[in-house]
Coordinates of C-alpha atoms in Angstrom, one line a residue:
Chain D
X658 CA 107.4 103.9 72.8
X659 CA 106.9 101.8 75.4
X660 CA 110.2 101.4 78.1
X661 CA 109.7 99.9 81.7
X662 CA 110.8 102.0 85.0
X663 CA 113.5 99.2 85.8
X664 CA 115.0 99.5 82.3
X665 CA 114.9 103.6 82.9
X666 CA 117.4 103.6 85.2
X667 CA 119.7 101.9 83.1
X668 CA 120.8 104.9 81.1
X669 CA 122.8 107.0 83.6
X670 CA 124.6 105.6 86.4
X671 CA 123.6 107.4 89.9
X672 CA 125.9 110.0 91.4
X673 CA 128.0 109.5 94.2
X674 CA 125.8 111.0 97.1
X675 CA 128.3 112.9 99.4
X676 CA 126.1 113.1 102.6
X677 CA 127.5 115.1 105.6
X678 CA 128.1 113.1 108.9
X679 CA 125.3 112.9 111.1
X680 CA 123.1 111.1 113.6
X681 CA 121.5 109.5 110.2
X682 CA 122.1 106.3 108.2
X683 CA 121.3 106.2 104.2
X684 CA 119.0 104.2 103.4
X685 CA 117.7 103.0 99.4
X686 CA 114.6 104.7 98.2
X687 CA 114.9 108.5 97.2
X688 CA 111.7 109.7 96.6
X689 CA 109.5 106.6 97.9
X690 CA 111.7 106.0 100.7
X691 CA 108.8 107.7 103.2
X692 CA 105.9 106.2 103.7
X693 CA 103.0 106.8 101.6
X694 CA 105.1 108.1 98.0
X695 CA 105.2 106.2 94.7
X696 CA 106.9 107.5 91.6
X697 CA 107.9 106.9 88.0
X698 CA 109.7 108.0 85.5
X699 CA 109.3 106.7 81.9
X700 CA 109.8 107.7 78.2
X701 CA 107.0 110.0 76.8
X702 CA 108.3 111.4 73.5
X703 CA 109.3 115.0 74.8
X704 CA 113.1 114.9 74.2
X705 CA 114.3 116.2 71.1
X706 CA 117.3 113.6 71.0
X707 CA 117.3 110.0 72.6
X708 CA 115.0 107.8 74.2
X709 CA 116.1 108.3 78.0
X710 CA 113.1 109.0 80.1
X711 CA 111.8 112.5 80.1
X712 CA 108.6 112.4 82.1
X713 CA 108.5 111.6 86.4
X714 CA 105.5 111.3 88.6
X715 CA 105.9 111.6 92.3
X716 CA 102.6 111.2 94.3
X717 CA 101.6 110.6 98.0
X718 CA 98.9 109.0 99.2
X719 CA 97.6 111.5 101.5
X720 CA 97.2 115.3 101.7
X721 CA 101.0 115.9 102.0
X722 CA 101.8 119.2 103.9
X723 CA 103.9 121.1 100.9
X724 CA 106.2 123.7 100.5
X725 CA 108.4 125.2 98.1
X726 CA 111.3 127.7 96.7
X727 CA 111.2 128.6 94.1
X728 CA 113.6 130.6 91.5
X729 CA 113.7 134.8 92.2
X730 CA 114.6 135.1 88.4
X731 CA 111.6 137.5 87.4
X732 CA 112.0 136.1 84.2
X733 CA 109.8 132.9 85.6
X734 CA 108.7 129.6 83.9
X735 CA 105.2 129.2 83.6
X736 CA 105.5 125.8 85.8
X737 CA 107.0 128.2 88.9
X738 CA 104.2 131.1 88.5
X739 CA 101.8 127.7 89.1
X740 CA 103.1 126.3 91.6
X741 CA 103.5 129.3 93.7
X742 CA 99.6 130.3 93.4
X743 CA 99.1 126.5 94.1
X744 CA 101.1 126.8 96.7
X745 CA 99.6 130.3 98.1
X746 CA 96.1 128.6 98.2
X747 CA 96.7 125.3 99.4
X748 CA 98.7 124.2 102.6
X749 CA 98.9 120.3 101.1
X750 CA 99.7 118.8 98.0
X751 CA 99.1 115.0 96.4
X752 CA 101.5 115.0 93.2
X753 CA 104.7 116.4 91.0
X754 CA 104.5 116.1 87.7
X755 CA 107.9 116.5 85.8
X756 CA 109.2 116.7 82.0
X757 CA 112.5 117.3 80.8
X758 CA 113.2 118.6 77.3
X759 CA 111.5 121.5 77.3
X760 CA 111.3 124.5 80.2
X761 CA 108.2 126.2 79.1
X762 CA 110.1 129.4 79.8
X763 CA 109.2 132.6 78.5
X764 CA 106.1 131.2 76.9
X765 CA 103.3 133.6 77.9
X766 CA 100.3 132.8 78.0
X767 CA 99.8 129.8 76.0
X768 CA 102.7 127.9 77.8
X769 CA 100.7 128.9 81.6
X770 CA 97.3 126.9 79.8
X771 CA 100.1 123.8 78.9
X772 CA 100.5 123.6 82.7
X773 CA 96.9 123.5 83.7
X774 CA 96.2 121.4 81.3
X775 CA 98.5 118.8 82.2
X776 CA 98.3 119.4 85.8
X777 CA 94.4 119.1 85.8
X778 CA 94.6 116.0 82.9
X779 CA 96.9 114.4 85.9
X780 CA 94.2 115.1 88.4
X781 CA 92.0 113.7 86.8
X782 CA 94.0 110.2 85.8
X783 CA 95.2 110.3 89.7
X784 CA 91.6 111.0 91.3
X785 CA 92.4 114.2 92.7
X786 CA 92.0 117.8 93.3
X787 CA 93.7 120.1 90.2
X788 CA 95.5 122.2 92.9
X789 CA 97.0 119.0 94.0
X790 CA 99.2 118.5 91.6
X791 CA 102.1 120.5 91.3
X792 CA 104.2 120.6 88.1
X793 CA 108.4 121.3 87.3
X794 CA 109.8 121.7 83.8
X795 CA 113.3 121.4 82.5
X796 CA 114.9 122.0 79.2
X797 CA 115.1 124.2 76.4
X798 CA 113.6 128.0 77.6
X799 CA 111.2 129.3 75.1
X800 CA 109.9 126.4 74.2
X801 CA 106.2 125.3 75.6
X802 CA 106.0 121.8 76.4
X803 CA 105.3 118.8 73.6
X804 CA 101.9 118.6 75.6
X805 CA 100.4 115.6 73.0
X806 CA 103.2 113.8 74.1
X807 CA 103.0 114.3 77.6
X808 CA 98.9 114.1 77.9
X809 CA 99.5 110.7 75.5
X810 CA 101.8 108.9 77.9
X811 CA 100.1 110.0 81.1
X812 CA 97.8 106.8 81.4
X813 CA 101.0 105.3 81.3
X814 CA 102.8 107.3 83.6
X815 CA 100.2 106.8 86.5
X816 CA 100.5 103.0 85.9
X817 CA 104.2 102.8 86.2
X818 CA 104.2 104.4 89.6
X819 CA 105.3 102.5 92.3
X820 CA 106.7 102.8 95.8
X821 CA 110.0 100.5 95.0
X822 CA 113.5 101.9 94.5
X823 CA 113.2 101.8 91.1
X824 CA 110.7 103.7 91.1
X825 CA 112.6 106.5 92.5
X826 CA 115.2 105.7 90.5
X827 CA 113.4 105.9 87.2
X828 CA 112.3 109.2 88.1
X829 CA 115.5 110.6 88.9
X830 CA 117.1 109.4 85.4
X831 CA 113.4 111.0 83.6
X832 CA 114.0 114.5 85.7
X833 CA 117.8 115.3 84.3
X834 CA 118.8 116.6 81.3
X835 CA 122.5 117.1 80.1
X836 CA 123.1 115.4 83.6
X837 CA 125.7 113.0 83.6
X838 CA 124.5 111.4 86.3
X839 CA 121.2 110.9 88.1
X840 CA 121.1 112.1 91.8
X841 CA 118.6 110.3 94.4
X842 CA 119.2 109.6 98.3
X843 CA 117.0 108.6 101.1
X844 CA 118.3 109.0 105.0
X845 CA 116.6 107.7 108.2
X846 CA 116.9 109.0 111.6
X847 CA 115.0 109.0 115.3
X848 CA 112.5 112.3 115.4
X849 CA 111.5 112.2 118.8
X850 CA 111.8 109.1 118.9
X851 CA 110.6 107.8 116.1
X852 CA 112.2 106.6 113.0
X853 CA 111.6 109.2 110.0
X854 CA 112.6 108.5 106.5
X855 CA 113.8 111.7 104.0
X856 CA 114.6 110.9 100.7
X857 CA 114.8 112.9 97.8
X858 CA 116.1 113.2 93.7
X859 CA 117.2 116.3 92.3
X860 CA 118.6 117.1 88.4
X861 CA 121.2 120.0 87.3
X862 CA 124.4 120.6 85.4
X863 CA 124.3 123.5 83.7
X864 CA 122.7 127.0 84.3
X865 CA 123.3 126.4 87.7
X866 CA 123.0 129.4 90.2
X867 CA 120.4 128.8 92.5
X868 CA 118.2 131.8 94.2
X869 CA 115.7 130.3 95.6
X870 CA 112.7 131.7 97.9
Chain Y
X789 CA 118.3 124.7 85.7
X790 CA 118.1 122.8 88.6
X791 CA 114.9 121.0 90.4
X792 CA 114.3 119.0 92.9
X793 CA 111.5 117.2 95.0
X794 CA 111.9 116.3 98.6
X795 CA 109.8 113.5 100.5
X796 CA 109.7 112.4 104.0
X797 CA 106.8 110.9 106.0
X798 CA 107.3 112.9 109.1
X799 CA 104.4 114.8 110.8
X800 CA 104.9 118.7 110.5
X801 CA 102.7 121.9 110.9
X802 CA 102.7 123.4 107.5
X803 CA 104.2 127.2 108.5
X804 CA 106.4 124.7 110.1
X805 CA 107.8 123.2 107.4
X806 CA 108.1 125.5 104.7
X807 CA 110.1 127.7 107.4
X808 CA 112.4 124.1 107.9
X809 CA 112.5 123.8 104.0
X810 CA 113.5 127.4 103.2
X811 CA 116.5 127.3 105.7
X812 CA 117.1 123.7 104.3
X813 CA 117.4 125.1 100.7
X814 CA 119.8 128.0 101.8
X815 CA 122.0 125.8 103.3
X816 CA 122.3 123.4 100.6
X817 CA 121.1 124.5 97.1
X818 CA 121.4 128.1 97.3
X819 CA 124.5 127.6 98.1
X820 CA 126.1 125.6 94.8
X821 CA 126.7 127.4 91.9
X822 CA 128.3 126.1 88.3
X823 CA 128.4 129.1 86.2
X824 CA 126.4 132.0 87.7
X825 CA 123.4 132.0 85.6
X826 CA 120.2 131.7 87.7
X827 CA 117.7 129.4 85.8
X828 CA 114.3 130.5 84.9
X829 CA 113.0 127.2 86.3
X830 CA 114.7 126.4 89.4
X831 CA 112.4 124.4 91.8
X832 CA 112.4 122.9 95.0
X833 CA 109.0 120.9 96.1
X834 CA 109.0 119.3 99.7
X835 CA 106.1 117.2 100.6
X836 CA 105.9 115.6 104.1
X837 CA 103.1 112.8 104.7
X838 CA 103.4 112.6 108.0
X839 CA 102.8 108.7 108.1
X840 CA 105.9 107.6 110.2
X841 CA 103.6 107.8 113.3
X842 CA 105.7 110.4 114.5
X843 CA 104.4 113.2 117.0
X844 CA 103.3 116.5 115.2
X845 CA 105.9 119.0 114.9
X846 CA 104.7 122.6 115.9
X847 CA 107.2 124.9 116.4
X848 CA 110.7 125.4 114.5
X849 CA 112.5 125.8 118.2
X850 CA 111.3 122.6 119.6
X851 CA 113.9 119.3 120.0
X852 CA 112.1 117.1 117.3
X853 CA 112.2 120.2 114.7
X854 CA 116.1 120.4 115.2
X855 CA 116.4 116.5 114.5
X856 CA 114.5 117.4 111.3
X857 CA 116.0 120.0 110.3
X858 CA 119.6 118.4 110.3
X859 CA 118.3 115.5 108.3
X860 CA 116.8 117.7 106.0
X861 CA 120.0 119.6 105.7
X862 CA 121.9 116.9 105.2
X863 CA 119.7 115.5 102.1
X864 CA 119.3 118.3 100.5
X865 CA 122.9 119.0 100.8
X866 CA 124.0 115.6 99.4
X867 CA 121.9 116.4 96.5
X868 CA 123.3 120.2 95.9
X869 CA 126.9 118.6 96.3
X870 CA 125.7 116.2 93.5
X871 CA 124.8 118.7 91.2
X872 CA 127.8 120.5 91.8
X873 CA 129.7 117.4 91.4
X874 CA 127.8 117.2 87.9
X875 CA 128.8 120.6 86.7
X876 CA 128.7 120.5 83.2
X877 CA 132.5 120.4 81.9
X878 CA 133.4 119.6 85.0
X879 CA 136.6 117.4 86.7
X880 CA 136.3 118.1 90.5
X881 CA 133.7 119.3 93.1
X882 CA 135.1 122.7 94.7
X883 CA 133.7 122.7 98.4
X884 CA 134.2 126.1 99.8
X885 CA 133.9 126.0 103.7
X886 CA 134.1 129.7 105.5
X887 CA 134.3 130.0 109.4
X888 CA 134.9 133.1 111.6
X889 CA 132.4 135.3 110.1
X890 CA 130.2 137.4 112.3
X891 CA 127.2 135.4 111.1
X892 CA 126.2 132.3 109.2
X893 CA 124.6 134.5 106.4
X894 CA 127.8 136.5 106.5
X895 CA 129.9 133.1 106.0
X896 CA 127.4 132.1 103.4
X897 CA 128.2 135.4 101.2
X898 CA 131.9 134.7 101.4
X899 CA 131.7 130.7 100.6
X900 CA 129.5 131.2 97.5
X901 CA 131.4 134.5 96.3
X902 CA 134.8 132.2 96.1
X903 CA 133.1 129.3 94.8
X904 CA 131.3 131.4 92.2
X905 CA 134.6 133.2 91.0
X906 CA 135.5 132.2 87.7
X907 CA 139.2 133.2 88.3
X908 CA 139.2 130.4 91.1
X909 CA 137.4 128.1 89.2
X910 CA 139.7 128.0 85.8
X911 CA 142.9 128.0 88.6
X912 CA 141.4 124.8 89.8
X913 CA 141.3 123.4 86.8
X914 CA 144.3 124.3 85.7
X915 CA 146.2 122.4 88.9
X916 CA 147.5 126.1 89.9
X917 CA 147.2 126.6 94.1
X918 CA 146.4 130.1 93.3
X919 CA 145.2 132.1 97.1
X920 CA 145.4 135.2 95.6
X921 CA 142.5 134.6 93.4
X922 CA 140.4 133.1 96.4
X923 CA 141.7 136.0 98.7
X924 CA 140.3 138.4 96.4
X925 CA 137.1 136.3 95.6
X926 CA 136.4 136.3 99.6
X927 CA 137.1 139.7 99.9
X928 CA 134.6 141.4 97.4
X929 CA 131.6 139.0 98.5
X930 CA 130.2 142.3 100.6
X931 CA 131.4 141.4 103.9
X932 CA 133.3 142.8 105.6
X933 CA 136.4 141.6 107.7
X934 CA 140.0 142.2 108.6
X935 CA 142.9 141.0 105.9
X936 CA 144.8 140.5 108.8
X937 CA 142.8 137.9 109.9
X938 CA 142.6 135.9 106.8
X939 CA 143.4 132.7 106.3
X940 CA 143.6 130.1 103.3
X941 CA 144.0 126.4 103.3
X942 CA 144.0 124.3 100.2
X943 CA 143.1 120.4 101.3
X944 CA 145.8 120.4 104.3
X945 CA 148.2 123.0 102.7
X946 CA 148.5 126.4 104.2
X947 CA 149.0 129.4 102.1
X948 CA 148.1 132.5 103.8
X949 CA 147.4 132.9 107.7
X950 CA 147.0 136.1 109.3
X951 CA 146.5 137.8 105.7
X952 CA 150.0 136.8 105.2
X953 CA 151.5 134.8 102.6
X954 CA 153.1 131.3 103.3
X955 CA 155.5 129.5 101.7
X956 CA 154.4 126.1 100.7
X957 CA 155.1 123.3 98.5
X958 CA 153.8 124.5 95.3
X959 CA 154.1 121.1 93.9
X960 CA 152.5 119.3 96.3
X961 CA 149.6 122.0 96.3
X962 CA 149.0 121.4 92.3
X963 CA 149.7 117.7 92.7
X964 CA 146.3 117.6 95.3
X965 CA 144.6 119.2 92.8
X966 CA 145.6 117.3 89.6
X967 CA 144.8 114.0 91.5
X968 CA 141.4 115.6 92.4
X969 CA 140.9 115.9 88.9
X970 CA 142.1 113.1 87.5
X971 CA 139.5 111.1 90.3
X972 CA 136.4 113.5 89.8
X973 CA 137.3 113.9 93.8
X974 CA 136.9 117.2 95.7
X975 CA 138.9 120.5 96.1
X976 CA 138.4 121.3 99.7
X977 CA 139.5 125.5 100.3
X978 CA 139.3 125.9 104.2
X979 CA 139.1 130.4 104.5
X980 CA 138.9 131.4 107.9
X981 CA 138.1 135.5 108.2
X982 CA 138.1 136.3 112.1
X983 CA 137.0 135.0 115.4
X984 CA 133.3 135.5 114.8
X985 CA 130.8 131.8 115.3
X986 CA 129.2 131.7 111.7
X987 CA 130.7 129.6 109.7
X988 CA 128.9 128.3 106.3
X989 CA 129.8 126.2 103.0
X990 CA 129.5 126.6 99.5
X991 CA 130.2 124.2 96.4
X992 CA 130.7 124.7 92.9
X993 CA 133.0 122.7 89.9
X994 CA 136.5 123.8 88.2
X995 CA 135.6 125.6 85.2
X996 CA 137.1 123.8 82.1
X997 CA 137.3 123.6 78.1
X998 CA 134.2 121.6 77.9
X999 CA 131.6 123.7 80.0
X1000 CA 132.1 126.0 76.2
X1001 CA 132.0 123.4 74.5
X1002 CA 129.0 122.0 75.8
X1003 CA 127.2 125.1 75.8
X1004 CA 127.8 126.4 72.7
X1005 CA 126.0 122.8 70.8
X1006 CA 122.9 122.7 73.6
X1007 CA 120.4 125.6 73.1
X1008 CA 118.5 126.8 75.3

């Protein structure tokens, strides 16, 4: 299946984005809105109904500093327990890789190999480190991921990225799920002087009760 | 489940920034709720590039690190409201915003445990102005504080000040919420609990028919 990023962001409209007042203005972008991020977001095959986009690919083009939170559930996906040894050993990170349809909750061991082997395949497509890639799921818990798929569309994947507003767009429609809408913003502001850009996407609808740490 | 990843191309120490995210996320996601079930996958990854040109942040307490912060707050904020917006079922955003607590953490507690309460959340969507759910909803969140000194606003409508019930315009009250409804607009509940400085917000969606509905055809 073969569907472009600008056609991806066609199948949900955008959320309104209720920013608080501040010394900021909002600016287009999400994710690529900083300088040095690309992203995509593109139809791999995961979903179980639909063709909307299911896979996203953020990347930087330098050692990013990184940090995360991460659900306190004990009951953790295998994509968290990953990322927060990834995170644990490394101070930076280059890339997210994201897939919707399927959480790879409560899928022991086999579902912790899916993520390595999708994070390092990645690595390997986007000439970097293993621990540089960092990986989310979404989607139905206790099922592992439809890895063919996603190893199949990844050449594609790291094609499609790009550092346009589309970009970020496409990868904000690929991240959601029963999402109605598709949630992306970008602000910039003076840092001491000098003009930083934050941007960001996010998914959720359901299941929704965040204790993160 | 919700996820999220964060970019900005500011310059930050690492122990720096995972501090800056952390507070970021409490102020913003940690604070929305939809239905009380914590996700198995929820996710937050922040990278910074730091090619804005920017000086290096260093320290969480200097000027630059306060500009960031706010910004970050603000986006990550925008995107939890979004999500709460989203709820599934949902026909309004519920913001919940708490002052006169002895702390923001404190505040925090009381925003998210009205926000959370099922009681409130059906009320809202069924158009009823109903304080006593959101007094009691505030009051078993763990925090302690004086009944005398509560106080309830729905929108711009008054119903209880100094723990005492107001008369109001009961039409008017469910007529602010039906419109929010009807517009997918926002339920704003002012509670005010004493004269402490921590003050704090919380967001979540009006609990309806469909939020069943939806959930009992998607598996997970």
């Amino acid at each position: 299946v073969s569907l472009s990023t600008s056609e991806s962001s066609n199948y949900i409209p955008a959320a309104p984005i209720l920013l608080p007042q501040g010394p900021w203005k909002q600016i287009p972008g999400g994710v690529t809105a900083a300088e040095g991020f690309r992203a995509a977001g593109i139809y791999g095959g995961l979903r179980a109904k639909g063709e909307k986009p299911d896979l996203a690919l953020v990347t930087c083009d330098v050692d990013a500093t990184s940090a995360g939170a991460f659900t306190t559930n004990v009951v953790a996906a295998a994509p968290v327990v990953y990322c927060k040894k990834s995170l644990d050993v490394s101070e930076t990170a280059r890339a997210v890789l994201i897939n919707a349809g399927q959480a790879n909750a409560a899928t022991g061991v086999a579902g912790y190999q899916d993520v390595i082997e999708c994070a390092n395949t990645a690595a390997k497509l986007l000439h970097m480190k293993p621990e540089d890639v960092l990986v989310e799921s979404t989607g139905v818990i206790g099922q592992r991921i439809k890895k063919e798929a996603l190893l199949n569309s990844l050449p594609r994947l790291v094609t499609s990225l790009s550092p346009s507003t589309e970009g970020a767009d496409s990868a904000a429609v690929a991240i959601t799920t029963t999402d109605l809408v598709s949630k992306s913003v970008a602000v910039e502001s003076q840092v001491g002087g000098t003009t930083v850009r934050i941007g960001g996407m996010a998914k959720g609808s359901g299941m929704i009760h965040p204790n993160m740490a | 489940t919700m996820l999220s990843v964060i970019t900005t191309d500011a310059l930050v120490q690492s122990h720096v920034w995972r501090k800056m995210v952390q507070i970021a996320v409490n102020r913003s996601f940690n604070q929305i709720t939809v239905d009380g079930d914590t996700s198995t996958n929820d996710t937050v990854i922040a990278l910074a590039s730091g090619l804005s040109g920017s000086t290096r942040i260093s320290s969480t307490n200097c000027y630059e690190a306060i500009q960031l912060q706010t910004c970050l707050d603000a986006v990550m904020q925008g995107l939890a409201k979004a999500i709460a917006w989203d709820g599934e079922g949902a026909t309004c955003l519920i913001e919940v915003m708490v002052a006169g607590a002895g702390s923001e953490t404190e505040a925090a507690k009381i925003a998210r445990s009205v926000a959370s309460s099922s009681l409130v959340k059906a009320a809202v969507y069924g158009r009823d102005p109903n304080w006593g759910r959101i007094a009691a909803a505030a009051g078993y969140a763990g925090i302690s504080f004086h009944p005398n000194k509560l106080r309830i606003s729905l929108g711009d409508i008054l119903l209880m000040d100094s723990g005492q019930p107001l008369p109001f315009d009961r039409a008017a009250a469910s007529n602010f919420l039906r419109k929010a409804g009807e517009t997918h607009g926002t339920v704003g509940i002012h509670i005010s609990v004493g004269d402490g400085s921590g003050s704090a917000q919380a967001w979540g969606c009006d609990l309806s028919y469909d939020y069943v509905k939806i959930n009992a055809e998607y598996t997970t």
